[in-house]
Coordinates of N, CA and C in Angstrom, one line a residue:
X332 N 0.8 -1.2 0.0 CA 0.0 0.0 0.0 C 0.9 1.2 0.0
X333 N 0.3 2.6 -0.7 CA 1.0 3.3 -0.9 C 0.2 4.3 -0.6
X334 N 0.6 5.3 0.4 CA -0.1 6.7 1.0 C 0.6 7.8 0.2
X335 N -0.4 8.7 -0.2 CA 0.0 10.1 -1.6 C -0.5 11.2 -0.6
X336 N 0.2 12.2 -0.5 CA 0.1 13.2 0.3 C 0.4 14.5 -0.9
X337 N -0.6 14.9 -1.0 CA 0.0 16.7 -2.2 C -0.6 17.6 -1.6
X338 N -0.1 18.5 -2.1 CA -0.2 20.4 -1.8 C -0.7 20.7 -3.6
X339 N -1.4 21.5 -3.3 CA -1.6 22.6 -4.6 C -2.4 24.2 -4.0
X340 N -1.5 25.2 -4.1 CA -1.8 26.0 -4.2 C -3.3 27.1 -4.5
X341 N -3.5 26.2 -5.9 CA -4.8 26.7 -6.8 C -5.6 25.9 -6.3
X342 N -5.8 24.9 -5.2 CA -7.0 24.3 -4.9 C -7.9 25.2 -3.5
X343 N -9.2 24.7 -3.6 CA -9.2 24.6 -2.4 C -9.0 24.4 -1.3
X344 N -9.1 23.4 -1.3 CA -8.6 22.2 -0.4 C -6.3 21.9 -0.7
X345 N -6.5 22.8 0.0 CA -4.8 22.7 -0.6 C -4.0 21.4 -0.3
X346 N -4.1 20.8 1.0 CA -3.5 19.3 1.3 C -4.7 18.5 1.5
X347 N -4.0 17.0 0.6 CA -5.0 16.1 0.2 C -4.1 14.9 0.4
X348 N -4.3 14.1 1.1 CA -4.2 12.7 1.3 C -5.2 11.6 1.0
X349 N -4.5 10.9 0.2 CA -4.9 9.8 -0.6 C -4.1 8.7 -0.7
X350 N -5.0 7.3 -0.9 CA -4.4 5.6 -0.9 C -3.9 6.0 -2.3
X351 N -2.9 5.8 -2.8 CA -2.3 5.8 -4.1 C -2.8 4.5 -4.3
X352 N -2.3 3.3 -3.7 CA -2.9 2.0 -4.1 C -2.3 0.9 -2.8
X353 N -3.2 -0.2 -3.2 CA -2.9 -1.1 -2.5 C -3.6 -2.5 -2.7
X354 N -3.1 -3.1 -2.4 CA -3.0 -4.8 -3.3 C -3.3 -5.3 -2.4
X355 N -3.9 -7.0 -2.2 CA -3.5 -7.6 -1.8 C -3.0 -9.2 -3.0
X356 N -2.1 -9.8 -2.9 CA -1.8 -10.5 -4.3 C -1.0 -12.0 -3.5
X357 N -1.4 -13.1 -4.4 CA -1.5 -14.4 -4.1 C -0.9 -15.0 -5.3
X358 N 0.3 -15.8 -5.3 CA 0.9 -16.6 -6.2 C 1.1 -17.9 -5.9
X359 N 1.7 -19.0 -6.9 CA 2.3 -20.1 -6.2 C 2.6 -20.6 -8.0
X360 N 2.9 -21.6 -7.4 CA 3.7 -23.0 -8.1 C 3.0 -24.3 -7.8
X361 N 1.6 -24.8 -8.2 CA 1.3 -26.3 -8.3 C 1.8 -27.0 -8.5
X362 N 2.2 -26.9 -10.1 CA 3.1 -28.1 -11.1 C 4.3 -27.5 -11.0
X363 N 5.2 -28.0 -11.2 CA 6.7 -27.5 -12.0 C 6.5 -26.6 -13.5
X364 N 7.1 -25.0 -12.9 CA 6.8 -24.3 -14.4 C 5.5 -24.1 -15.0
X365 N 4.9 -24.3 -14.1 CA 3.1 -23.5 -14.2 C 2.9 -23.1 -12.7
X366 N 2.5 -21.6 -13.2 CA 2.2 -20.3 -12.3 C 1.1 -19.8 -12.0
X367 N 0.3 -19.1 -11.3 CA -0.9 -18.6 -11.2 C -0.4 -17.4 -10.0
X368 N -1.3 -16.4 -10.5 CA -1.0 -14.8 -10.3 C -2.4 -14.2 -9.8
X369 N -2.7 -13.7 -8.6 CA -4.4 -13.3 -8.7 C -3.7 -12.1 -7.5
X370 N -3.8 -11.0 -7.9 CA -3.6 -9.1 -7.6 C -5.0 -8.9 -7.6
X371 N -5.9 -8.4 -6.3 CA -6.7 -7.8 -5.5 C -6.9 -6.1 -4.9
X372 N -7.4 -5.5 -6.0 CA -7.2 -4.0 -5.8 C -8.5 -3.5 -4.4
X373 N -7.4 -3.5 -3.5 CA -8.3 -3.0 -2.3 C -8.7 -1.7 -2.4
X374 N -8.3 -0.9 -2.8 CA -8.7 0.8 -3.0 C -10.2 0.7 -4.0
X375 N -10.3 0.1 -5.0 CA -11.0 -0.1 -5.9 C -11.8 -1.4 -6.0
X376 N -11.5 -2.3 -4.7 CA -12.5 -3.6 -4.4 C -12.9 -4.3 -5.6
X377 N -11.9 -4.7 -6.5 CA -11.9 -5.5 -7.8 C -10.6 -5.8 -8.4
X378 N -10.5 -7.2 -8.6 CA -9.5 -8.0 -9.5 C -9.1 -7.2 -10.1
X379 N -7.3 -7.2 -10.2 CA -6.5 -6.2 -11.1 C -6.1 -7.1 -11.8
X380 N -5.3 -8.3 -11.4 CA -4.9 -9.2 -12.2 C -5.3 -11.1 -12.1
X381 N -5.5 -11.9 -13.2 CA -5.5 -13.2 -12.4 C -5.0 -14.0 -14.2
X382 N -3.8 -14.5 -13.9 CA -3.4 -15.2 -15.0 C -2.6 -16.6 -14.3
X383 N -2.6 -17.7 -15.4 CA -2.2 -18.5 -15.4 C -0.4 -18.3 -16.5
X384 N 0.3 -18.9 -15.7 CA 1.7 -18.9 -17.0 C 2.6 -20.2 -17.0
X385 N 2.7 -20.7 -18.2 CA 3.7 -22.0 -18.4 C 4.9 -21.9 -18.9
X386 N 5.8 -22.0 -18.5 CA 7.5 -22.2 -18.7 C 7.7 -23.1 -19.5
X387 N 7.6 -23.4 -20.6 CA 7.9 -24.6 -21.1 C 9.3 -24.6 -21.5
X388 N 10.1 -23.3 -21.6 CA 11.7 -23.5 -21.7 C 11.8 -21.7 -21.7
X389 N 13.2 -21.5 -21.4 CA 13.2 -20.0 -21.0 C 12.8 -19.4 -22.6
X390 N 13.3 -20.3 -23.8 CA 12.7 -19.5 -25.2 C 11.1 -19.6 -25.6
X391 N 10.4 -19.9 -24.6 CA 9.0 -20.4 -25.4 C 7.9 -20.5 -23.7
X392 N 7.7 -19.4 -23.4 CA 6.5 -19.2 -22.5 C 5.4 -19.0 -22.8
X393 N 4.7 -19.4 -22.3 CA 2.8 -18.4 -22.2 C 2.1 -18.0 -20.6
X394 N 1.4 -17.3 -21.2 CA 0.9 -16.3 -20.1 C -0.4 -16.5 -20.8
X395 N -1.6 -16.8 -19.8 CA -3.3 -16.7 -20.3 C -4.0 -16.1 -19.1
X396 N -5.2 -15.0 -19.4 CA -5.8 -14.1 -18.1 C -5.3 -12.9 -18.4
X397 N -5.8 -12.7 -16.9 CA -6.2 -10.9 -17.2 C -4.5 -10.6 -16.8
X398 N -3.9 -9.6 -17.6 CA -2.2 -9.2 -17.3 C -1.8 -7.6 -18.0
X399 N -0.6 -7.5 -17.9 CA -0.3 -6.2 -18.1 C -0.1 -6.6 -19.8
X400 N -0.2 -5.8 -20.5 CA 0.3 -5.9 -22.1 C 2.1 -5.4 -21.9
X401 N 2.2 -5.9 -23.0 CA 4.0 -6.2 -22.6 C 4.5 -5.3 -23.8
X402 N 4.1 -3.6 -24.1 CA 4.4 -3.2 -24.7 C 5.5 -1.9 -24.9
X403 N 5.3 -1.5 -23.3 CA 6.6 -0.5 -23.0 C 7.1 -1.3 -21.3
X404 N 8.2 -0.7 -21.1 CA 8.9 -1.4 -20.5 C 8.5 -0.4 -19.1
X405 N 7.8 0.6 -18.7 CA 7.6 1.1 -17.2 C 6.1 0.2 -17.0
X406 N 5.4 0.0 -18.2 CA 4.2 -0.5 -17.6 C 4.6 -2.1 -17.0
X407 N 5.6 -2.7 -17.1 CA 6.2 -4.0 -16.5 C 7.2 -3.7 -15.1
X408 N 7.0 -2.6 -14.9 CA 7.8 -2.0 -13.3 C 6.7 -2.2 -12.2
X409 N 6.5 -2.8 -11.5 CA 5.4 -2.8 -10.3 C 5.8 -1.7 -9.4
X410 N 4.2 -0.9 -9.1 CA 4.3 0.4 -8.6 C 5.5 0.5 -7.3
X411 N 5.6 -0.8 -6.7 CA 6.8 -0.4 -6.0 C 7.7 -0.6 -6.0
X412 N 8.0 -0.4 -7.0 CA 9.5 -0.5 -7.9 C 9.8 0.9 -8.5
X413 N 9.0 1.7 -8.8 CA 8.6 2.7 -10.0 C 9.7 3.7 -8.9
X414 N 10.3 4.3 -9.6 CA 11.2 5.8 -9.4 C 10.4 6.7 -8.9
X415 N 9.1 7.4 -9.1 CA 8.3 7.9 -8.8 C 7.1 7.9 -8.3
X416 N 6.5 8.1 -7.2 CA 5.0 7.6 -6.8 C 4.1 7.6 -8.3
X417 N 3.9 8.9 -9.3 CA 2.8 8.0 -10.3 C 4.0 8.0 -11.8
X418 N 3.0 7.1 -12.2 CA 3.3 7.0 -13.5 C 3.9 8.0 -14.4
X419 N 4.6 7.8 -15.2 CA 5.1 9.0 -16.4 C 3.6 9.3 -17.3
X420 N 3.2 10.5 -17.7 CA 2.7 10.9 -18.2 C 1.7 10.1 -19.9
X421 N 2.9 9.7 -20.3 CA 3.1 8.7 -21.8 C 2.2 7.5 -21.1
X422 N 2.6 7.1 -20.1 CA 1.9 6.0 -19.7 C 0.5 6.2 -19.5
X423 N -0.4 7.1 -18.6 CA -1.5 7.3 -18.2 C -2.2 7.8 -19.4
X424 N -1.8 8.2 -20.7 CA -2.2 8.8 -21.7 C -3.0 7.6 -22.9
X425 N -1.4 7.2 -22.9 CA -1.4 6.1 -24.2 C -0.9 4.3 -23.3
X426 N -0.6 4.0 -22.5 CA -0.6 2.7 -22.5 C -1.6 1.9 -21.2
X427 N -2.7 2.6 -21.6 CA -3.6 2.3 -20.8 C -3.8 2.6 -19.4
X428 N -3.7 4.0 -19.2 CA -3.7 4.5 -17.8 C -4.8 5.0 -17.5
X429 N -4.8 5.8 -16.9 CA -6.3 6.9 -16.1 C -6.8 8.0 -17.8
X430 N -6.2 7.9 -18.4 CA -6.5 9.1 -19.3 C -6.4 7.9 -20.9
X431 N -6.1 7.3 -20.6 CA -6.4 6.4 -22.6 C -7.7 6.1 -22.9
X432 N -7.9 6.5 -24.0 CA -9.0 6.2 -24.9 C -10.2 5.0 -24.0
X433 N -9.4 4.1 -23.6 CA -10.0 2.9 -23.1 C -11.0 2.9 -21.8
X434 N -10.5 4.8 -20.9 CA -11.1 4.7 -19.7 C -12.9 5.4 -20.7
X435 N -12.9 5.8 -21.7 CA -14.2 6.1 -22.4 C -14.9 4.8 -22.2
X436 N -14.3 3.7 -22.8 CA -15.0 2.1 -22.9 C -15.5 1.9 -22.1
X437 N -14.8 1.8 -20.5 CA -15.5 1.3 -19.6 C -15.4 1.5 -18.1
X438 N -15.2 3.4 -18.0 CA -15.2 4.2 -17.1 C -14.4 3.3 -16.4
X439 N -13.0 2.6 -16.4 CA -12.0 2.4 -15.7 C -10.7 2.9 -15.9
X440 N -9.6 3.1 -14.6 CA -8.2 3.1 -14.5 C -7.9 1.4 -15.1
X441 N -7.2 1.3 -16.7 CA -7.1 -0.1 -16.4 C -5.8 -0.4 -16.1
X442 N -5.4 0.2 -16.1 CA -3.7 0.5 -15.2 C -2.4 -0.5 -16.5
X443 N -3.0 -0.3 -17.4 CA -1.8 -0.9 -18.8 C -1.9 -2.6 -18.7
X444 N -3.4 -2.8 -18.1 CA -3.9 -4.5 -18.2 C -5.3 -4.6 -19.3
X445 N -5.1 -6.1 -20.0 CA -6.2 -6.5 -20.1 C -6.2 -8.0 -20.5
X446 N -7.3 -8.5 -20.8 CA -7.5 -9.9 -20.9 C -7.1 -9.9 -22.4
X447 N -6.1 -11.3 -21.9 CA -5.4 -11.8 -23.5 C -4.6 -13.6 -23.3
X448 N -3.6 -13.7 -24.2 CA -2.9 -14.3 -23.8 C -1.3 -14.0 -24.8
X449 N -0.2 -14.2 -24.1 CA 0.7 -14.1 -24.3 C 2.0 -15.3 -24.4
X450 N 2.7 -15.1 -25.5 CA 3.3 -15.9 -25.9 C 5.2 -15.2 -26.3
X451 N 5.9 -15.8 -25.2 CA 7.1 -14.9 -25.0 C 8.0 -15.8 -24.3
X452 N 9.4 -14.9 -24.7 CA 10.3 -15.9 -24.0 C 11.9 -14.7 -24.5
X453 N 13.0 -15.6 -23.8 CA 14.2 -14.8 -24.0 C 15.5 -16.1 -25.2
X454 N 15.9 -15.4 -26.0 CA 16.6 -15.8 -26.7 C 18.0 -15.8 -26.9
X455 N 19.0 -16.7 -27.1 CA 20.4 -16.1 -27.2 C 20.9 -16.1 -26.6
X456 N 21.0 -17.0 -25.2 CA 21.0 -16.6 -23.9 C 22.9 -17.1 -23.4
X457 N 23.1 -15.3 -22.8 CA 24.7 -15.1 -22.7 C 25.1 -15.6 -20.4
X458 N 25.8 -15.6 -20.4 CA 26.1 -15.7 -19.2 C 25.3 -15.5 -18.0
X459 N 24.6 -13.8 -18.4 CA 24.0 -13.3 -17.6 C 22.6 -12.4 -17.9
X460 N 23.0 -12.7 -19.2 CA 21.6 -11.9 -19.8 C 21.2 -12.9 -21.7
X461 N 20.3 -12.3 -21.8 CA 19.8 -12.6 -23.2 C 20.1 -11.6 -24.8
X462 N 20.3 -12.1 -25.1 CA 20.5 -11.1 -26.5 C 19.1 -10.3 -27.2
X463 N 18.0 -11.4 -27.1 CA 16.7 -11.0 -28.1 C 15.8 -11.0 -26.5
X464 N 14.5 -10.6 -26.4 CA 13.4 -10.7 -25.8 C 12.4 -10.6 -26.3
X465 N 11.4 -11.3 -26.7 CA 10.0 -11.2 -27.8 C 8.9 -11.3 -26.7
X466 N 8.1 -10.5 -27.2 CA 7.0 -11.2 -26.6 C 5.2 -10.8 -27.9
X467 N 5.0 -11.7 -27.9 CA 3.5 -11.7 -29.3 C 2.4 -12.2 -28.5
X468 N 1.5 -11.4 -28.7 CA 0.5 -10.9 -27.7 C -1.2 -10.8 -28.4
X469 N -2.1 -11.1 -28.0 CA -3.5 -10.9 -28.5 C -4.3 -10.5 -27.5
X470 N -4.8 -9.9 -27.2 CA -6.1 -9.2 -26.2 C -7.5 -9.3 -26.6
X471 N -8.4 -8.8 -25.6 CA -9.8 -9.0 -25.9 C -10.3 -7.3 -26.2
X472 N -9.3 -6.6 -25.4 CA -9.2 -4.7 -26.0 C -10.4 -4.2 -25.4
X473 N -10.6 -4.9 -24.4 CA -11.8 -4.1 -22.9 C -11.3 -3.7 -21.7
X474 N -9.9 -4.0 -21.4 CA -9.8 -3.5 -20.5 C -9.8 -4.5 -19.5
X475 N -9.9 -4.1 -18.3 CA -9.9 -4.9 -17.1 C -11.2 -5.5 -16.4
X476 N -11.9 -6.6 -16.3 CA -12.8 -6.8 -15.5 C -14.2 -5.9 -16.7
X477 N -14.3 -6.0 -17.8 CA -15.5 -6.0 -19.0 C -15.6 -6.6 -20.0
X478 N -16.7 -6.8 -20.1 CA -17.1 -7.5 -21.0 C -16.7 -7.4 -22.1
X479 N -16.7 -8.1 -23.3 CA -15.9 -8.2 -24.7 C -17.5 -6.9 -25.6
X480 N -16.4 -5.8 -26.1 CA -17.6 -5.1 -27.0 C -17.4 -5.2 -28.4
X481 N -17.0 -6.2 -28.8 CA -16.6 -6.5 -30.4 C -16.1 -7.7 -30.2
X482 N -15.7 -8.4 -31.6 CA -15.8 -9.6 -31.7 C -14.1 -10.0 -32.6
X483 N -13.9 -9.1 -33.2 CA -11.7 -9.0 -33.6 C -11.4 -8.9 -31.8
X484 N -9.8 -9.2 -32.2 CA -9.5 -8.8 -31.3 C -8.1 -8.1 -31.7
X485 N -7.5 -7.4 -30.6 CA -6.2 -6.9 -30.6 C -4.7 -7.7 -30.6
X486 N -4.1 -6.9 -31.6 CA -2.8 -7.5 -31.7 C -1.4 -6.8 -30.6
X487 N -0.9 -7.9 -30.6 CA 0.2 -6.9 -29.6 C 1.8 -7.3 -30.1
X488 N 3.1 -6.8 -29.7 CA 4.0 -7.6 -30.5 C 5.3 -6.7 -29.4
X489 N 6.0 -7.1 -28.7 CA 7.5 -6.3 -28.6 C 8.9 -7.1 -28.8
X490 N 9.9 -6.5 -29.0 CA 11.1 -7.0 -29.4 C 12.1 -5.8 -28.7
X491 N 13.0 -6.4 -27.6 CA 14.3 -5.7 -26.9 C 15.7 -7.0 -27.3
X492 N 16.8 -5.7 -28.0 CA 18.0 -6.5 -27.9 C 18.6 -6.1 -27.2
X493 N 20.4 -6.8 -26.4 CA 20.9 -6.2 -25.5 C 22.0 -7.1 -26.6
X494 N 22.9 -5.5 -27.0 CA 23.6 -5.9 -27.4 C 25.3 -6.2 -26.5
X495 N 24.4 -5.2 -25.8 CA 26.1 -6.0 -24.6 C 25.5 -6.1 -22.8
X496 N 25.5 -6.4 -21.9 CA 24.9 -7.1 -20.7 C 24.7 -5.4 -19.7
X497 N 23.2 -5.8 -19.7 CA 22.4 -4.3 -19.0 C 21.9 -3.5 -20.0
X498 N 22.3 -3.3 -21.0 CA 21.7 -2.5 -22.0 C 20.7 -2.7 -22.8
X499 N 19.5 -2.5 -23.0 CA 18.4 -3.5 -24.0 C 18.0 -1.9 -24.8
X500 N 17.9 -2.1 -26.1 CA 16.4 -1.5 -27.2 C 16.0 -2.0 -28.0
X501 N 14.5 -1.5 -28.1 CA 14.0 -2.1 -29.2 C 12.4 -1.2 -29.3
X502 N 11.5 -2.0 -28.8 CA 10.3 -1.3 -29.1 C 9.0 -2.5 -29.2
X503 N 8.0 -1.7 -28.9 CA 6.3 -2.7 -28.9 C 5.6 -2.1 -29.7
X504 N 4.4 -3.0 -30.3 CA 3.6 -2.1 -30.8 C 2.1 -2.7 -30.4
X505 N 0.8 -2.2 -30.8 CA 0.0 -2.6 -30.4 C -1.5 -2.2 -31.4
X506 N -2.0 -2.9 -32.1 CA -3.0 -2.8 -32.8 C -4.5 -3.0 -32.4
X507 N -5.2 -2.1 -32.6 CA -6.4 -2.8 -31.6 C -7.6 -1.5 -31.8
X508 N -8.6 -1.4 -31.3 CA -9.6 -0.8 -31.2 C -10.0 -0.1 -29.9
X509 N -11.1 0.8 -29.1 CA -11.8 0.4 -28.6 C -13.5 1.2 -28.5
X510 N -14.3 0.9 -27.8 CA -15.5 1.1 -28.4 C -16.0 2.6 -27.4
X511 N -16.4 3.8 -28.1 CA -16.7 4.3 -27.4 C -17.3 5.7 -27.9
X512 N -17.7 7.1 -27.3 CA -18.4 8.0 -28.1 C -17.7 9.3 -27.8
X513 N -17.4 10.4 -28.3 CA -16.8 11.6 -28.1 C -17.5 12.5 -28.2
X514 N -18.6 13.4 -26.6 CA -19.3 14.3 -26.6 C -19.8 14.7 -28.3
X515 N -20.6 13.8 -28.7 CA -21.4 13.5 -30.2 C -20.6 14.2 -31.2
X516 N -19.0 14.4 -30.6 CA -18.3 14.4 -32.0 C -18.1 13.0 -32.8
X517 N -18.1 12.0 -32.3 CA -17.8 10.3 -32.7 C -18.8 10.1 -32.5
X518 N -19.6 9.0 -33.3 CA -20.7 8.1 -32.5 C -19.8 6.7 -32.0
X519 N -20.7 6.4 -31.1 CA -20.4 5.1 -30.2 C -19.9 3.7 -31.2
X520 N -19.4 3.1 -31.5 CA -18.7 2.6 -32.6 C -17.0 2.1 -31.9
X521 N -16.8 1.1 -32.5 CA -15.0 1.0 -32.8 C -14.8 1.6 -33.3
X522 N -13.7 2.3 -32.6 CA -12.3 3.2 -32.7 C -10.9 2.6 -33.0
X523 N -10.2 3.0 -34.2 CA -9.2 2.8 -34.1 C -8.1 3.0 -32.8
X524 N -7.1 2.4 -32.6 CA -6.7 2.6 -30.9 C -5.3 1.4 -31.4
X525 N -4.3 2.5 -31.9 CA -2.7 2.0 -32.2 C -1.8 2.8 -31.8
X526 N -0.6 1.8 -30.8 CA 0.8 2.4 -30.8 C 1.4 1.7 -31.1
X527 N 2.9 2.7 -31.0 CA 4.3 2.4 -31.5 C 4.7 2.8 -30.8
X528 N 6.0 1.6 -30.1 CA 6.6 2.3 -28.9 C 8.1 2.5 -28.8
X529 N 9.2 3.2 -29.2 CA 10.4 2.8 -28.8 C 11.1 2.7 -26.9
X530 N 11.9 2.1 -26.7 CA 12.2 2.0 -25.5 C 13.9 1.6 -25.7
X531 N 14.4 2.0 -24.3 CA 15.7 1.5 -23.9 C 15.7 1.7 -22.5
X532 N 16.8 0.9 -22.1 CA 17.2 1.0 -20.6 C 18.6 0.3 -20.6
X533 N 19.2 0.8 -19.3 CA 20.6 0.5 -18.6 C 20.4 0.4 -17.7
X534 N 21.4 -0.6 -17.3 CA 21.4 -0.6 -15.3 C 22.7 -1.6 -15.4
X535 N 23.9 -0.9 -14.5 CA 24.8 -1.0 -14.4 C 25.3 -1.3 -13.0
X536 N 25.4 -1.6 -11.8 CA 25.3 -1.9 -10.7 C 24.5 -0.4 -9.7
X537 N 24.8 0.3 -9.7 CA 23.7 1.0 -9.0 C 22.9 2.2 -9.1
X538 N 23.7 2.4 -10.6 CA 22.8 3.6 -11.6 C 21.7 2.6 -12.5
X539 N 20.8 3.2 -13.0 CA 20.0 2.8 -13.9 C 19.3 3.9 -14.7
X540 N 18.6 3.9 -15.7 CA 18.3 4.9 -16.8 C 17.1 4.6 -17.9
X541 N 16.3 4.9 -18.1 CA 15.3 4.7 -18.6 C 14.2 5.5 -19.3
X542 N 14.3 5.4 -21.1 CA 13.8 6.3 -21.9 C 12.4 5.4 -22.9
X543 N 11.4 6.2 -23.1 CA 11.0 5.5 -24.2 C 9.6 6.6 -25.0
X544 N 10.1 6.5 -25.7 CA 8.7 7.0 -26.6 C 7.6 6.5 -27.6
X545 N 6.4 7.3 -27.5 CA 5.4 6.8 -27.9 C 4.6 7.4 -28.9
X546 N 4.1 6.7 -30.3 CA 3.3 7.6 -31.3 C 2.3 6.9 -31.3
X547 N 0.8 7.4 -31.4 CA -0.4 6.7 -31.3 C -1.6 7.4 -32.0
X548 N -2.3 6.4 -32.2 CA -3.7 7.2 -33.6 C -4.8 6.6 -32.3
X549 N -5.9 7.4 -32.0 CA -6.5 7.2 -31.8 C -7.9 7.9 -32.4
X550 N -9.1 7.1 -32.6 CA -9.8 7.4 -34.0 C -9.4 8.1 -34.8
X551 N -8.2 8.5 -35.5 CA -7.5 9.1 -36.5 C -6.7 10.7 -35.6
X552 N -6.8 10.8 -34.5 CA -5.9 11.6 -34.0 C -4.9 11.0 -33.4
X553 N -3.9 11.8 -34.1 CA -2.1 11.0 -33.4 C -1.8 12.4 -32.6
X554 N -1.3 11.1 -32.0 CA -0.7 11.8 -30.1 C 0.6 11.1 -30.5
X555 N 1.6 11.7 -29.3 CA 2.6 11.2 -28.9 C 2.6 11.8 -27.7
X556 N 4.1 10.8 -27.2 CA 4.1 11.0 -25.5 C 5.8 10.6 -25.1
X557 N 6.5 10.9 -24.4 CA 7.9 10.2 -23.8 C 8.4 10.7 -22.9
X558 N 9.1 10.0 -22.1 CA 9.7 10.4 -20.9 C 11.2 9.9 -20.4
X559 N 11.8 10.3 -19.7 CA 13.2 9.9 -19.3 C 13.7 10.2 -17.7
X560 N 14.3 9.0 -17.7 CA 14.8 8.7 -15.8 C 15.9 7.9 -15.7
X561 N 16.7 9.0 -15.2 CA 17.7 7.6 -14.5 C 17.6 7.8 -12.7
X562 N 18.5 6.9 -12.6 CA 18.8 7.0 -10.6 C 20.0 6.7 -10.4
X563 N 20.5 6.8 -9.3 CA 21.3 6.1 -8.6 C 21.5 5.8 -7.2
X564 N 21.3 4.6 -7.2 CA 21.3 3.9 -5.8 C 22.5 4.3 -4.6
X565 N 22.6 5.2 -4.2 CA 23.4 5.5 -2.8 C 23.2 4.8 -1.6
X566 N 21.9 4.2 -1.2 CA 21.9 3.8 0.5 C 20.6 2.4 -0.6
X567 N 21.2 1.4 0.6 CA 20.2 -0.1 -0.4 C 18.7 0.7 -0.2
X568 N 18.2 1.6 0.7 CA 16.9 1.9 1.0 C 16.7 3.4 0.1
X569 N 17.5 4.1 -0.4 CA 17.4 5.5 -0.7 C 18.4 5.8 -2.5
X570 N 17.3 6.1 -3.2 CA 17.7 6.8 -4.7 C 17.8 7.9 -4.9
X571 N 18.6 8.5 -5.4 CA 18.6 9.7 -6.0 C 18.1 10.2 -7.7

């Protein structure tokens, strides 16, 4: 759980404390190399995540259920991991955050999840890292916890190289729709709803760095979005 404390000047209410979020989340191991994942959003009293995944060799995984889409590399950081209490901007906009096209569909935060299944694995594999990372992806393109409102579904697709150990780029993309209406500028209808994503990152023992950008059509308006962060680890408990 994560307590958000802000000031704003221009408000009324100038200090505001708020649950930024809080989980409660259950895993295991039945079989050998089959996993099960079920993330419980207490603030919002509904399933965030519940997938099943099989290892069948580190080049050839699947992932089935509701999951994050594997198309930029911050929406695979778990909030308490993240550099910053919220999200980068690019994210809440375009990869399914509080502000993407998708919270129109089904008045939700779907927090960069939805129901799919995923087919991924690491390639090439050096001492201590991988050379290739794929991962090829299909969705149902509702979001979290709704019903299916079309009957295609969404494509998804990313590829990271690391051409030398710590360094990865490459990029995701994501093809898909979703259904919804624009104060009677749009009628209620599928919407186009496509990105392109580039990404990189480093992490060298106690710095780390992290860029990625985003171009996106949504019903024929292109947005873009990107952001950049590094850190460095000074105290095991404290970043700069």
């Amino acid at each position: 759980a994560l307590l958000h404390q802000s000031y704003s000047n221009t408000r009324d209410v100038k200090n505001e404390s708020a649950i930024r979020f809080a989980f409660l989340s259950m895993k295991g191991e039945p079989i050998k190399n089959l996993n099960y994942f079920i993330l419980f959003s207490v603030r919002h009293a509904e399933l965030t995540e519940c997938n099943v995944s099989w290892k069948l060799h580190n080049a050839l995984q699947f992932k089935v259920g509701m999951q994050k889409t594997l198309i930029a590399l911050e929406n695979q950081i778990s909030l308490v991991n993240l550099e910053f209490i919220q999200n980068a901007k690019m994210m809440d906009y375009l990869v399914g955050g509080g502000y993407d096209v998708l919270r129109r569909q089904n008045g939700k935060h779907n927090s960069g999840r939805d129901i799919g299944v995923k087919v991924f694995g690491e390639l090439l594999k050096q001492d201590k890292y991988s050379l290739i990372e794929y991962a090829i992806e299909m969705y149902q393109g509702s979001g979290i916890n709704t019903p299916a409102q079309r009957s295609n579904k969404d494509f998804a697709a990313n590829l990271l190289v690391s051409p030398i150990e710590g360094f990865r780029i490459g990029g995701g993309v994501y093809l898909g729709e979703a259904v919804y209406n624009l104060e009677d500028q749009l009628p209620k209808q599928a919407h186009v709803r496509n990105r392109w994503i580039a990404s990189s990152d480093f992490k060298k023992n106690n710095f780390s760095a992290r860029v990625e950008y985003a171009y996106a059509n949504d019903a024929g308006v292109n947005k873009e979005g990107c952001y950049g962060v590094c850190s460095w680890r000074f105290h095991p408990k404290l970043d700069l």
